Coordinates of C-alpha atoms in Angstrom, one line a residue:
M1 CA 54.7 -128.1 -146.8
S2 CA 56.9 -125.7 -145.2
P3 CA 60.5 -126.3 -144.7
W4 CA 60.0 -126.8 -140.8
T5 CA 57.4 -129.3 -141.5
A6 CA 59.4 -131.1 -143.9
L7 CA 62.4 -131.2 -141.7
A8 CA 60.0 -132.5 -138.8
V9 CA 58.7 -135.4 -141.0
L10 CA 62.3 -136.1 -141.6
L11 CA 63.4 -136.3 -138.2
L12 CA 60.6 -138.4 -137.5
A13 CA 61.3 -141.0 -140.0
A14 CA 65.0 -141.0 -139.1
G15 CA 63.7 -141.9 -135.6
C16 CA 61.1 -144.7 -136.8
A17 CA 63.9 -146.2 -138.9
G18 CA 65.4 -147.9 -135.9
Y19 CA 68.9 -149.0 -136.3
P20 CA 69.5 -150.7 -139.8
N21 CA 73.4 -150.8 -139.2
G22 CA 73.1 -152.5 -136.0
A23 CA 72.0 -152.1 -132.2
P24 CA 74.0 -149.6 -130.1
T25 CA 76.4 -150.7 -127.1
G26 CA 73.7 -148.9 -124.9
S27 CA 71.3 -151.8 -125.5
C28 CA 73.9 -154.3 -124.3
G29 CA 72.0 -154.5 -120.7
E30 CA 68.5 -154.8 -121.3
L31 CA 68.5 -156.0 -124.9
V32 CA 65.6 -153.6 -125.8
P33 CA 65.7 -151.8 -129.2
G34 CA 64.7 -148.3 -129.2
H35 CA 61.5 -148.6 -130.8
P36 CA 58.2 -147.1 -129.7
S37 CA 56.4 -150.4 -129.6
S38 CA 56.4 -153.1 -127.0
A39 CA 57.9 -156.4 -127.3
Q40 CA 56.0 -159.4 -128.2
D41 CA 54.6 -161.6 -125.6
G42 CA 54.1 -164.9 -127.4
R43 CA 56.4 -167.6 -128.3
S44 CA 59.2 -166.4 -130.8
P45 CA 59.4 -167.8 -134.1
F46 CA 63.3 -167.6 -133.8
A47 CA 65.7 -169.6 -131.9
V48 CA 69.0 -169.5 -130.3
A49 CA 71.0 -172.9 -130.6
P50 CA 74.1 -173.8 -129.1
S51 CA 76.0 -176.7 -131.0
R52 CA 76.6 -178.4 -127.6
A53 CA 75.7 -178.7 -123.9
R54 CA 79.2 -179.0 -122.6
T55 CA 82.5 -177.5 -123.6
E56 CA 86.1 -178.4 -122.5
E57 CA 87.8 -176.3 -125.1
G58 CA 86.0 -173.2 -124.3
R59 CA 84.6 -172.8 -127.8
V60 CA 80.9 -173.4 -129.0
R61 CA 79.2 -172.4 -132.3
V62 CA 75.8 -170.6 -131.8
M63 CA 73.1 -170.3 -134.4
L64 CA 70.3 -167.7 -134.7
E65 CA 67.6 -169.8 -136.6
S66 CA 64.3 -169.4 -137.9
P67 CA 62.8 -172.8 -137.8
Q68 CA 59.5 -171.8 -139.4
G69 CA 61.3 -169.8 -142.3
V70 CA 60.4 -166.5 -140.9
G71 CA 62.9 -164.2 -141.6
F72 CA 64.4 -161.2 -139.0
T73 CA 66.1 -158.0 -140.1
G74 CA 67.7 -157.1 -136.8
F75 CA 69.2 -159.0 -133.8
M76 CA 71.5 -158.5 -131.1
L77 CA 73.3 -161.5 -129.2
V78 CA 75.2 -161.8 -126.0
A79 CA 76.6 -164.5 -123.7
R80 CA 76.0 -164.5 -119.7
P81 CA 76.4 -166.5 -116.8
A82 CA 73.2 -168.6 -116.1
A83 CA 73.0 -167.2 -112.7
G84 CA 72.2 -163.9 -114.3
G85 CA 73.1 -160.5 -113.4
L86 CA 76.3 -158.4 -114.8
L87 CA 79.8 -159.4 -114.5
E88 CA 82.4 -158.3 -112.0
D89 CA 83.9 -155.6 -114.1
G90 CA 80.6 -154.3 -115.1
S91 CA 80.5 -155.9 -118.6
A92 CA 77.0 -156.9 -120.0
S93 CA 78.4 -159.8 -121.8
L94 CA 80.6 -163.0 -121.0
G95 CA 83.5 -164.0 -123.6
H96 CA 83.9 -162.8 -127.0
F97 CA 82.6 -163.9 -130.4
S98 CA 84.6 -164.7 -133.4
G99 CA 83.8 -166.1 -137.0
I100 CA 81.3 -163.0 -137.5
P101 CA 79.4 -163.9 -140.4
D102 CA 78.3 -161.7 -143.3
K103 CA 75.3 -159.5 -142.4
A104 CA 76.4 -159.1 -138.7
K105 CA 79.3 -157.3 -136.9
A106 CA 80.8 -157.6 -133.4
L107 CA 79.9 -155.3 -130.6
A108 CA 81.6 -154.4 -127.6
C109 CA 79.5 -154.5 -124.4
G110 CA 81.3 -152.9 -121.6
K111 CA 84.8 -153.1 -121.5
A112 CA 85.4 -156.5 -123.3
A113 CA 85.7 -156.0 -127.1
R114 CA 83.6 -158.5 -129.3
S115 CA 81.5 -159.5 -126.4
G116 CA 78.3 -159.0 -128.5
A117 CA 76.8 -159.4 -132.0
T118 CA 74.3 -157.4 -133.9
H119 CA 73.3 -156.9 -137.4
S120 CA 75.1 -155.1 -139.9
G121 CA 72.3 -154.3 -142.5
K122 CA 68.6 -154.5 -142.8
E123 CA 68.5 -157.4 -145.1
R124 CA 66.3 -160.3 -144.1
K125 CA 68.0 -163.0 -142.5
T126 CA 66.8 -166.7 -141.5
S127 CA 70.1 -168.1 -140.0
L128 CA 73.4 -166.9 -138.7
E129 CA 76.2 -168.8 -137.1
F130 CA 78.8 -167.7 -134.7
E131 CA 81.8 -169.0 -133.0
W132 CA 81.9 -168.0 -129.0
E133 CA 84.9 -168.4 -126.5
A134 CA 84.7 -168.1 -122.7
P135 CA 87.0 -166.4 -120.7
E136 CA 90.1 -168.7 -119.8
D137 CA 89.5 -168.6 -116.1
F138 CA 85.7 -168.9 -116.3
E139 CA 83.9 -172.3 -115.2
G140 CA 80.2 -172.7 -115.0
P141 CA 77.0 -172.7 -117.1
V142 CA 76.3 -170.0 -119.8
V143 CA 73.3 -168.9 -121.7
F144 CA 73.0 -167.0 -124.8
N145 CA 70.3 -164.2 -125.0
A146 CA 69.3 -162.5 -127.9
T147 CA 66.4 -160.0 -129.4
F148 CA 65.1 -160.6 -132.7
V149 CA 63.6 -157.8 -134.8
Q150 CA 61.1 -159.0 -137.5
D151 CA 59.8 -155.7 -138.4
F152 CA 59.9 -152.1 -136.8
A153 CA 56.9 -152.9 -134.8
T154 CA 57.4 -156.7 -134.1
Y155 CA 60.3 -157.9 -132.0
W156 CA 61.1 -160.5 -129.2
V157 CA 63.5 -159.7 -126.3
G158 CA 65.3 -162.1 -124.2
V159 CA 65.0 -165.1 -126.3
Q160 CA 67.3 -167.6 -124.4
S161 CA 69.1 -170.7 -125.3
P162 CA 69.7 -174.0 -123.3
Q163 CA 72.6 -173.8 -120.9
V164 CA 76.1 -174.8 -122.0
Q165 CA 78.4 -176.1 -119.4
V166 CA 82.0 -174.5 -119.7
V167 CA 84.6 -176.4 -118.1
R168 CA 87.8 -174.4 -116.7
R169 CA 90.6 -174.7 -119.0
S170 CA 93.5 -172.9 -117.1
A171 CA 94.3 -173.8 -113.2
S172 CA 95.8 -171.1 -110.7
L173 CA 98.4 -171.7 -108.2
P174 CA 97.3 -173.4 -105.2
D175 CA 97.4 -171.7 -101.8
G176 CA 100.8 -171.4 -100.4
V177 CA 102.7 -171.9 -103.4
N178 CA 104.4 -168.8 -104.7
A179 CA 105.4 -167.7 -108.1
A180 CA 108.9 -168.2 -109.2
P181 CA 111.6 -165.7 -108.2
G182 CA 111.6 -162.7 -110.8
A183 CA 108.4 -163.8 -112.1
A184 CA 105.4 -161.2 -112.1
G185 CA 104.0 -161.2 -108.7
G186 CA 106.9 -163.5 -107.0
P187 CA 109.7 -162.4 -104.7
S188 CA 112.3 -159.8 -106.3
A189 CA 115.6 -161.5 -107.9
T190 CA 117.8 -159.0 -106.1
P191 CA 119.8 -160.5 -103.3
A192 CA 119.1 -158.8 -100.0
R193 CA 121.9 -158.1 -97.3
T194 CA 122.0 -160.1 -94.0
S195 CA 123.6 -160.3 -90.8
R196 CA 122.9 -163.9 -90.2
R197 CA 125.7 -166.6 -90.6
P198 CA 125.1 -168.4 -93.7
T199 CA 123.9 -171.9 -93.5
T200 CA 124.1 -174.7 -95.9
T201 CA 121.0 -176.6 -97.2
T202 CA 120.1 -179.4 -99.3
P203 CA 118.3 -178.4 -102.1
T204 CA 115.0 -180.2 -102.6
P205 CA 115.3 -182.5 -105.7
F206 CA 113.4 -180.9 -108.8
S207 CA 110.9 -183.0 -110.5
P208 CA 109.5 -181.2 -113.6
D209 CA 105.8 -180.8 -114.1
P210 CA 104.4 -183.1 -116.6
E211 CA 104.4 -181.9 -120.2
P212 CA 100.7 -180.8 -120.7
Q213 CA 98.8 -182.7 -123.3
A214 CA 97.4 -181.0 -126.1
P215 CA 93.6 -180.6 -125.9
V216 CA 91.7 -183.2 -128.2
V217 CA 90.2 -181.3 -130.9
Q218 CA 86.5 -182.2 -131.8
D219 CA 85.2 -182.5 -134.9
P220 CA 82.6 -179.7 -135.6
M221 CA 80.8 -182.0 -138.1
Y222 CA 78.9 -183.5 -135.2
D223 CA 78.1 -180.1 -133.2
G224 CA 74.5 -180.0 -133.0
C225 CA 73.4 -183.4 -134.1
G226 CA 70.1 -184.2 -132.3
S227 CA 69.5 -180.7 -131.2
V228 CA 69.5 -178.4 -134.1
R229 CA 70.0 -180.8 -137.1
S230 CA 69.7 -184.3 -137.9
C231 CA 72.8 -186.8 -138.4
F232 CA 73.3 -189.9 -140.0
G233 CA 76.7 -191.8 -140.4
A234 CA 78.2 -195.2 -140.8
P235 CA 79.3 -197.5 -139.1
A236 CA 76.0 -197.6 -137.0
G237 CA 76.5 -195.7 -133.8
C238 CA 79.3 -193.7 -134.9
V239 CA 77.6 -190.0 -134.7
E240 CA 77.1 -190.7 -130.9
T241 CA 81.1 -191.3 -130.7
R242 CA 81.9 -188.8 -133.3
S243 CA 84.0 -191.5 -135.1
C244 CA 81.9 -191.8 -138.6
E245 CA 84.0 -193.3 -141.7
A246 CA 81.3 -191.0 -143.5
A247 CA 78.5 -189.0 -142.2
V248 CA 75.8 -186.5 -143.4
A249 CA 74.1 -183.7 -141.5
V250 CA 71.0 -181.7 -142.4
A251 CA 69.4 -178.7 -141.0
V252 CA 66.6 -176.3 -141.8
R253 CA 67.6 -172.9 -143.1
G254 CA 64.5 -171.1 -144.0
Q255 CA 63.3 -172.0 -147.6
R256 CA 66.3 -174.3 -147.8
Y257 CA 67.9 -177.2 -146.5
E258 CA 71.5 -177.3 -145.5
F259 CA 73.6 -180.5 -145.9
E260 CA 77.2 -181.1 -144.5
M261 CA 79.1 -184.4 -145.6
K262 CA 82.3 -186.1 -145.3
A263 CA 83.9 -189.3 -145.8
K264 CA 87.5 -190.5 -145.1
K265 CA 89.8 -192.8 -147.3
A266 CA 87.5 -191.4 -150.4
I267 CA 87.4 -189.6 -153.1
Y268 CA 83.7 -188.8 -153.2
V269 CA 80.8 -189.0 -150.6
A270 CA 77.0 -188.7 -151.8
V271 CA 73.5 -188.8 -150.0
G272 CA 70.5 -189.8 -151.5
L273 CA 66.7 -189.1 -151.0
S274 CA 65.0 -192.3 -151.5
E275 CA 61.3 -193.6 -151.2
D276 CA 62.4 -196.8 -149.9
N277 CA 66.0 -198.1 -148.6
K278 CA 67.1 -199.4 -151.8
M279 CA 68.8 -198.0 -154.5
G280 CA 66.8 -197.1 -157.4
S281 CA 64.8 -193.9 -158.6
D282 CA 66.7 -191.8 -155.9
S283 CA 67.6 -188.0 -156.0
V284 CA 71.5 -187.9 -155.2
V285 CA 73.9 -185.2 -154.5
E286 CA 77.6 -186.3 -154.5
C287 CA 80.5 -184.3 -153.6
V288 CA 83.6 -185.4 -155.8
A289 CA 87.2 -184.3 -155.2
G290 CA 89.2 -183.5 -158.4
G291 CA 91.7 -181.3 -159.7
G292 CA 92.4 -180.0 -156.4
K293 CA 88.9 -178.9 -155.6
V294 CA 85.8 -180.4 -154.6
Q295 CA 82.6 -179.9 -156.6
A296 CA 79.0 -180.9 -155.9
Y297 CA 76.5 -182.7 -158.5
M298 CA 73.0 -183.5 -158.5
S299 CA 72.5 -186.9 -159.9
W300 CA 69.9 -190.0 -160.2
N301 CA 70.1 -193.5 -159.2
I302 CA 68.6 -195.7 -162.1
A303 CA 66.4 -198.2 -161.2
V304 CA 67.5 -200.7 -163.7
G305 CA 71.1 -201.9 -163.2
K306 CA 71.7 -199.9 -160.1
G307 CA 73.5 -197.0 -162.1
N308 CA 74.0 -193.6 -161.4
T309 CA 74.0 -190.4 -163.8
R310 CA 74.3 -186.9 -163.4
I311 CA 71.3 -184.3 -164.5
D312 CA 71.5 -181.6 -166.5
N313 CA 69.8 -179.0 -164.5
Q314 CA 72.2 -178.3 -161.5
D315 CA 69.9 -175.4 -159.9
G316 CA 68.8 -177.1 -157.2
I317 CA 72.0 -177.1 -155.0
N318 CA 74.4 -174.3 -153.9
L319 CA 77.9 -175.3 -152.7
L320 CA 79.0 -173.4 -149.6
N321 CA 82.2 -174.9 -148.6
S322 CA 84.6 -177.7 -149.2
S323 CA 87.8 -179.7 -149.0
Y324 CA 89.9 -182.5 -149.7
S325 CA 92.8 -183.2 -147.4
D326 CA 94.5 -186.2 -146.3
G327 CA 92.1 -188.3 -147.9
T328 CA 89.1 -186.9 -146.6
V329 CA 86.6 -185.1 -148.7
Y330 CA 84.4 -182.7 -147.3
C331 CA 81.4 -180.3 -148.5
K332 CA 78.5 -178.1 -147.1
F333 CA 75.9 -177.1 -149.6
T334 CA 72.1 -176.0 -149.5
R335 CA 69.4 -177.6 -151.3
E336 CA 66.0 -176.2 -152.5
E337 CA 63.1 -177.1 -150.6
V338 CA 61.5 -178.5 -153.7
T339 CA 63.1 -179.9 -156.7
T340 CA 62.0 -182.0 -159.6
V341 CA 64.6 -184.5 -160.7
E342 CA 63.6 -186.9 -163.8
G343 CA 60.2 -186.0 -163.4
T344 CA 59.9 -186.8 -159.7
E345 CA 59.1 -184.0 -157.2
F346 CA 61.2 -184.0 -154.1
N347 CA 59.7 -181.8 -151.2
L348 CA 61.8 -181.9 -148.5
A349 CA 59.2 -180.0 -146.2
S350 CA 56.1 -182.2 -146.4
R351 CA 57.6 -185.6 -147.6
N352 CA 59.6 -188.2 -145.5
Y353 CA 62.7 -189.9 -147.0
Y354 CA 65.1 -192.7 -146.4
L355 CA 68.6 -191.3 -146.5
L356 CA 71.1 -193.3 -148.5
L357 CA 74.9 -192.5 -147.6
A358 CA 77.6 -194.0 -150.0
A359 CA 81.4 -193.2 -150.4
G360 CA 83.7 -194.4 -152.8
S361 CA 87.3 -194.2 -154.0
S362 CA 87.1 -194.4 -158.1
L363 CA 85.3 -192.1 -160.5
K364 CA 83.6 -192.8 -163.9
E365 CA 83.1 -190.4 -166.9
N366 CA 80.3 -188.0 -165.9
S367 CA 79.5 -189.8 -162.7
V368 CA 81.1 -191.6 -159.3
G369 CA 82.3 -195.0 -159.2
Y370 CA 81.5 -198.1 -157.1
H371 CA 80.6 -197.3 -153.4
D372 CA 83.5 -199.4 -152.2
R373 CA 84.1 -197.4 -149.2
I374 CA 80.9 -197.0 -147.6
Y375 CA 77.2 -197.8 -148.3
T376 CA 74.4 -197.8 -145.9
A377 CA 70.8 -197.1 -145.8
S378 CA 68.7 -195.5 -143.1
A379 CA 66.2 -197.7 -141.1
E380 CA 63.1 -195.4 -141.6
Q381 CA 61.7 -192.5 -143.3
R382 CA 61.9 -189.2 -141.4
N383 CA 61.2 -185.5 -142.4
L384 CA 64.7 -183.9 -142.5
A385 CA 63.5 -181.3 -140.2
D386 CA 63.3 -183.9 -137.6
V387 CA 66.5 -183.6 -135.6
S388 CA 66.0 -186.7 -133.6
G389 CA 68.4 -188.1 -136.1
F390 CA 68.4 -191.4 -138.6
S391 CA 69.5 -194.9 -137.5
A392 CA 70.9 -197.3 -139.8
A393 CA 68.9 -200.1 -141.6
S394 CA 69.1 -203.6 -140.0
K395 CA 71.8 -205.8 -141.5
L396 CA 70.3 -208.9 -140.3
Y397 CA 70.1 -210.7 -143.6
L398 CA 73.5 -209.6 -144.6
R399 CA 75.2 -210.7 -141.5
L400 CA 73.0 -214.3 -141.6
H401 CA 74.2 -214.5 -145.0
G402 CA 78.0 -214.2 -144.0
A403 CA 77.4 -216.3 -141.1
F404 CA 75.9 -219.2 -143.3
M405 CA 78.6 -219.1 -145.9
L406 CA 81.6 -219.0 -143.6
S407 CA 80.1 -222.0 -141.5
A408 CA 79.4 -223.8 -144.9
W409 CA 82.7 -223.7 -146.5
I410 CA 85.3 -222.8 -143.8
G411 CA 83.6 -225.1 -141.5
A412 CA 81.3 -228.1 -142.7
A413 CA 83.0 -228.6 -146.1
S414 CA 86.4 -228.5 -144.9
I415 CA 85.7 -231.5 -142.7
G416 CA 83.3 -233.4 -144.8
I417 CA 85.9 -233.5 -147.5
V418 CA 88.6 -234.7 -145.4
L419 CA 86.3 -237.5 -143.7
A420 CA 85.7 -238.7 -147.5
R421 CA 89.1 -238.7 -148.6
Y422 CA 91.2 -239.9 -146.0
Y423 CA 89.0 -242.0 -143.7
K424 CA 87.4 -244.6 -145.7
Q425 CA 89.4 -247.3 -143.9
T426 CA 88.9 -246.0 -140.4
W427 CA 86.5 -247.3 -138.2
V428 CA 85.9 -250.1 -140.6
G429 CA 84.1 -252.6 -138.2
S430 CA 81.7 -249.8 -136.8
R431 CA 78.6 -249.0 -138.8
L432 CA 75.8 -246.2 -138.3
C433 CA 72.6 -247.0 -139.8
G434 CA 73.9 -249.9 -142.0
K435 CA 76.5 -247.6 -143.5
D436 CA 80.3 -246.8 -142.8
Q437 CA 81.0 -244.2 -140.6
W438 CA 83.2 -242.0 -142.9
F439 CA 80.1 -242.2 -145.4
V440 CA 77.4 -241.3 -142.9
W441 CA 79.4 -238.2 -141.4
H442 CA 80.5 -236.8 -144.8
R443 CA 77.1 -237.1 -145.9
F444 CA 75.9 -235.1 -142.7
F445 CA 78.6 -232.2 -143.3
M446 CA 77.7 -231.9 -147.1
V447 CA 74.1 -231.6 -146.6
L448 CA 74.8 -229.1 -143.9
V449 CA 77.1 -227.2 -146.5
W450 CA 74.1 -227.6 -148.9
L451 CA 71.5 -225.9 -146.7
L452 CA 73.6 -223.3 -145.4
T453 CA 74.7 -222.3 -148.8
L454 CA 71.2 -222.1 -150.3
A455 CA 69.8 -220.1 -147.2
G456 CA 72.7 -217.6 -147.5
F457 CA 72.2 -217.3 -151.3
V458 CA 68.3 -216.4 -150.6
L459 CA 69.1 -214.1 -147.7
I460 CA 71.6 -211.9 -150.0
F461 CA 69.0 -211.3 -152.4
L462 CA 66.5 -210.3 -149.9
E463 CA 68.9 -208.0 -148.5
I464 CA 69.8 -206.2 -151.7
G465 CA 66.4 -206.9 -153.6
A466 CA 68.1 -207.5 -157.0
W467 CA 71.2 -208.6 -158.8
T468 CA 74.0 -206.1 -158.4
A469 CA 77.9 -206.6 -159.0
D470 CA 80.6 -204.5 -158.9
T471 CA 82.7 -204.9 -162.1
R472 CA 86.1 -204.7 -160.0
N473 CA 85.1 -207.3 -157.5
P474 CA 84.1 -210.6 -158.6
H475 CA 82.3 -211.9 -155.3
A476 CA 78.8 -211.8 -156.5
I477 CA 79.5 -213.6 -159.6
L478 CA 81.8 -216.3 -158.1
G479 CA 79.1 -216.8 -155.3
V480 CA 76.6 -217.4 -157.9
V481 CA 78.8 -220.1 -159.6
T482 CA 79.7 -221.9 -156.1
T483 CA 76.0 -221.9 -155.4
V484 CA 75.2 -223.8 -158.7
L485 CA 78.3 -226.4 -158.4
C486 CA 76.9 -226.8 -154.8
F487 CA 73.2 -227.3 -155.8
I488 CA 73.9 -229.9 -158.3
Q489 CA 76.5 -231.9 -156.0
P490 CA 73.7 -233.7 -154.1
I491 CA 71.5 -234.4 -157.3
G492 CA 74.7 -236.1 -158.9
A493 CA 75.2 -238.2 -155.8
A494 CA 71.8 -239.4 -155.7
M495 CA 72.3 -240.8 -159.4
R496 CA 75.5 -242.4 -158.9
P497 CA 76.2 -245.7 -160.4
A498 CA 76.6 -249.1 -158.5
P499 CA 80.4 -249.7 -157.2
S500 CA 80.6 -252.6 -159.8
S501 CA 79.3 -250.4 -162.8
P502 CA 81.9 -249.5 -165.3
R503 CA 80.5 -245.7 -165.2
R504 CA 81.6 -245.5 -161.4
P505 CA 85.2 -243.9 -162.0
L506 CA 83.5 -241.4 -164.1
F507 CA 81.3 -240.6 -161.5
N508 CA 83.9 -240.8 -158.7
W509 CA 86.3 -238.3 -160.8
L510 CA 83.4 -235.9 -161.7
H511 CA 82.1 -235.9 -158.0
W512 CA 85.5 -235.0 -156.7
L513 CA 86.1 -232.3 -159.4
A514 CA 82.8 -230.4 -158.5
G515 CA 83.2 -230.8 -154.8
N516 CA 86.6 -229.4 -154.6
S517 CA 86.1 -226.6 -157.3
A518 CA 83.1 -225.5 -155.5
H519 CA 85.2 -225.6 -152.4
I520 CA 87.9 -223.6 -153.7
L521 CA 85.8 -221.2 -155.6
A522 CA 84.0 -220.6 -152.2
I523 CA 87.0 -219.8 -150.3
V524 CA 88.2 -217.4 -153.1
T525 CA 84.8 -215.7 -152.7
I526 CA 85.2 -215.2 -149.3
F527 CA 88.5 -213.5 -149.9
F528 CA 86.7 -211.1 -152.1
A529 CA 84.0 -210.5 -149.6
V530 CA 86.4 -208.8 -147.0
P531 CA 86.6 -205.4 -149.4
Q532 CA 83.1 -205.2 -149.8
S533 CA 82.0 -202.1 -148.3
K534 CA 78.7 -203.4 -146.8
A535 CA 80.3 -206.5 -145.2
E536 CA 82.4 -203.9 -143.0
L537 CA 85.0 -206.3 -142.4
P538 CA 88.7 -205.6 -141.2
E539 CA 91.4 -205.9 -143.7
W540 CA 93.3 -207.9 -141.2
M541 CA 90.7 -210.7 -141.7
D542 CA 92.5 -211.7 -144.9
W543 CA 95.6 -213.2 -142.9
V544 CA 93.0 -214.9 -140.9
L545 CA 91.9 -216.6 -144.0
V546 CA 95.4 -217.0 -145.1
A547 CA 96.2 -218.9 -142.0
F548 CA 93.0 -221.2 -142.4
V549 CA 94.3 -222.2 -145.8
A550 CA 98.1 -222.7 -144.8
F551 CA 96.5 -225.0 -142.2
Y552 CA 94.2 -226.7 -144.6
V553 CA 96.7 -227.6 -147.0
F554 CA 99.2 -228.6 -144.3
M555 CA 96.5 -231.3 -143.0
H556 CA 96.3 -232.5 -146.5
L557 CA 99.8 -233.0 -147.0
I558 CA 100.1 -234.8 -143.7
L559 CA 97.1 -237.0 -144.3
S560 CA 98.3 -237.8 -147.8
I561 CA 101.8 -239.0 -146.3
A562 CA 100.0 -241.0 -143.7
G563 CA 97.9 -242.7 -146.6
C564 CA 101.0 -243.5 -148.5
M565 CA 102.4 -245.1 -145.4
S566 CA 99.2 -247.0 -144.4
E567 CA 99.1 -248.4 -148.0
K568 CA 103.0 -249.3 -148.1
E569 CA 102.1 -251.4 -144.6
N570 CA 99.0 -252.9 -146.3
R571 CA 101.0 -254.3 -149.0
K572 CA 103.5 -255.8 -146.5
R573 CA 100.6 -257.5 -144.7
V574 CA 99.2 -259.0 -147.7
N575 CA 102.6 -260.5 -148.7
S576 CA 103.3 -261.7 -145.6
F577 CA 100.0 -264.0 -145.4
P578 CA 100.8 -267.9 -145.0
M579 CA 100.1 -270.0 -147.8
K580 CA 97.3 -271.6 -146.1
D581 CA 95.6 -268.5 -145.4
L582 CA 96.0 -267.3 -149.1
N583 CA 94.7 -270.4 -150.2
S584 CA 91.8 -270.6 -147.7
S585 CA 88.4 -270.2 -149.1
R586 CA 86.7 -269.1 -146.0
M587 CA 88.8 -265.7 -145.7
P588 CA 89.7 -264.1 -149.0
S589 CA 92.6 -261.4 -148.8
S590 CA 90.1 -258.8 -149.9
S591 CA 87.5 -259.6 -147.2
M592 CA 90.3 -259.5 -144.6
D593 CA 91.3 -256.2 -146.1
R594 CA 88.0 -254.8 -145.3
S595 CA 87.3 -256.1 -142.2
M596 CA 90.0 -254.1 -140.3
D597 CA 91.4 -250.6 -140.2
S598 CA 94.3 -249.7 -142.2
P599 CA 97.3 -249.2 -140.6
H600 CA 98.0 -246.1 -138.4
S601 CA 94.5 -245.5 -138.0
S602 CA 95.1 -244.1 -134.2
F603 CA 97.5 -241.5 -135.8
R604 CA 94.7 -240.4 -138.4
R605 CA 92.1 -240.3 -135.5
C606 CA 94.2 -238.1 -133.6
L607 CA 94.8 -235.8 -136.7
L608 CA 91.1 -235.8 -137.3
G609 CA 90.4 -234.4 -133.8
I610 CA 93.0 -231.8 -134.3
H611 CA 91.4 -230.6 -137.6
I612 CA 87.9 -230.3 -136.3
V613 CA 89.2 -228.5 -133.2
V614 CA 91.2 -225.9 -135.5
I615 CA 88.5 -225.8 -138.1
L616 CA 85.9 -225.2 -135.6
L617 CA 87.9 -222.4 -133.6
V618 CA 88.6 -220.7 -137.0
T619 CA 85.0 -220.8 -138.1
T620 CA 83.9 -219.4 -134.9
A621 CA 86.3 -216.6 -134.8
L622 CA 85.3 -215.8 -138.6
V623 CA 81.5 -215.8 -137.9
V624 CA 81.9 -213.6 -135.0
I625 CA 83.9 -211.0 -137.0
A626 CA 81.2 -211.3 -139.8
V627 CA 78.0 -211.0 -137.5
F628 CA 79.7 -208.3 -135.2
A629 CA 80.9 -206.1 -137.9
P630 CA 82.6 -203.5 -137.7
I631 CA 84.3 -205.5 -135.1
E632 CA 86.8 -202.9 -134.0
E633 CA 84.1 -200.5 -133.3
K634 CA 82.0 -203.2 -131.5
W635 CA 85.2 -203.8 -129.4
K636 CA 85.9 -200.1 -128.7
Q637 CA 82.6 -200.0 -127.4
V638 CA 82.7 -203.0 -125.1
M639 CA 86.1 -201.5 -123.4
Q640 CA 84.6 -198.2 -123.1
S641 CA 81.5 -199.9 -121.4
L642 CA 84.0 -201.9 -119.1
N643 CA 86.1 -198.4 -118.6
L644 CA 89.3 -200.4 -119.7

């Protein structure tokens, strides 16, 4: 081959190589690469995805993606007004790009620096993320246009993003209002000579402009949720309000899946992939804070015992970014599309999974501790590439469990026990179904306690699916003991001896001991329910329970004093009977005592009315807090819907 032929071949090869180090500025207008082939007419396998549809801060994240996993070697990206055309200064792009990732570089399209972006090398790419900022005085819809080059002969031009509405951040002076003297554009500060007679004027009172408020910083964690990635958080509905206590976001990045997680007031946050919405045989990735840094680990939820253990092979994930600040743990990592954990294959591309989200404040050796901050499961199985998002699983059984237990032990038991203890000598002359009034109503309320307790006990097992307990919180164990005591009470009552039996006093004491023990244990168990993460109860509910206990003890004290006064009056009444009444065989003193109310019955009835009203109000309030948990979030939503 002659030297001239070799030189021609080299020049031709150089021309065919395109621009491996990025597109030239001359391509900003038409976005057409200098390749001899024509652009593809079909649908592009690549996409330009802004993180939000509206921005009031002038910033938005822009993602270049390949949803199908097809890589691109080159690209060019610009922002333009949705109306089209060049800008007034002749620039081909609007605003500027920052946060340029690796494998990319900024480009000056016209007069504006960093107003475009292009590739910096010929490596194959599947996703890139940029930060774009609008000019301060711009307002209106913006679109992002891109060209993607798959190879030298295959490229797509004019791939356009959805519109982003930019709200103006700076306001200009109204017409007729001049700049301050001496300011740029304002009148000169040099005094002018005049032949006019000076006049005296009263200065207009000065009122300073209100201090500008700092713009609200939006958490970028929620950017792109529902449009380019799937998000799930707790409490329910928090993704829409961007106020989650814990959240996870998932996006497809070629052959990998990118996860982003964070949790407040926690030392770890974890996400699990499950075949059902219960713990057991699940693949988990946990981000754990410790030693001034955050580490990511793959682990496995054990089916028996509901435990968790880290696996030996940690090659399935790659930690990209992490932080731990002000009690908030955050991490961003990628996970392989297909992984095998404990002999089970997890294929994120072809299979659907439930998401389990958990966060806690304690660690164990080689594993995380109990999820005392957050635990929730998604309501349905979904493919992780489905950006429509996950909704939280129904907690109907859990809410009913709380409502039934509160109604039973705060409400019905607190009334039934008081009736049996202090009202045996009230409404003596009135009977219902041949029984004393106190006995009929005592039995009614205690049967109600029995039914509600058993129903609540069954419901919580239907919710959880198996026995599980936090070793640091005895709520579950105390609940079982309370239920057992409650269950045997009516059985013992059905076998009570006759009033004249010598064993009757023993029965009375055992019945009293079991009933009061169950009531006390139930109240203590409810206190331990407040810190349970699944219950989502506010911390101040403890004070409502304290107020209930104080009122209940106070009523016992007042009724005990009233009972002592009644017994004292009874003794006086017996001692004051005439001799002929005491010797009369027609009306013995014992019969006379049982045929009439003991003294101060009206006072006791008044106290009972107050007791019932207060107990019903407290019970109703606690049931509302439990059923509509988290009550504070629900209250905010109601206020927002009413524009208050």
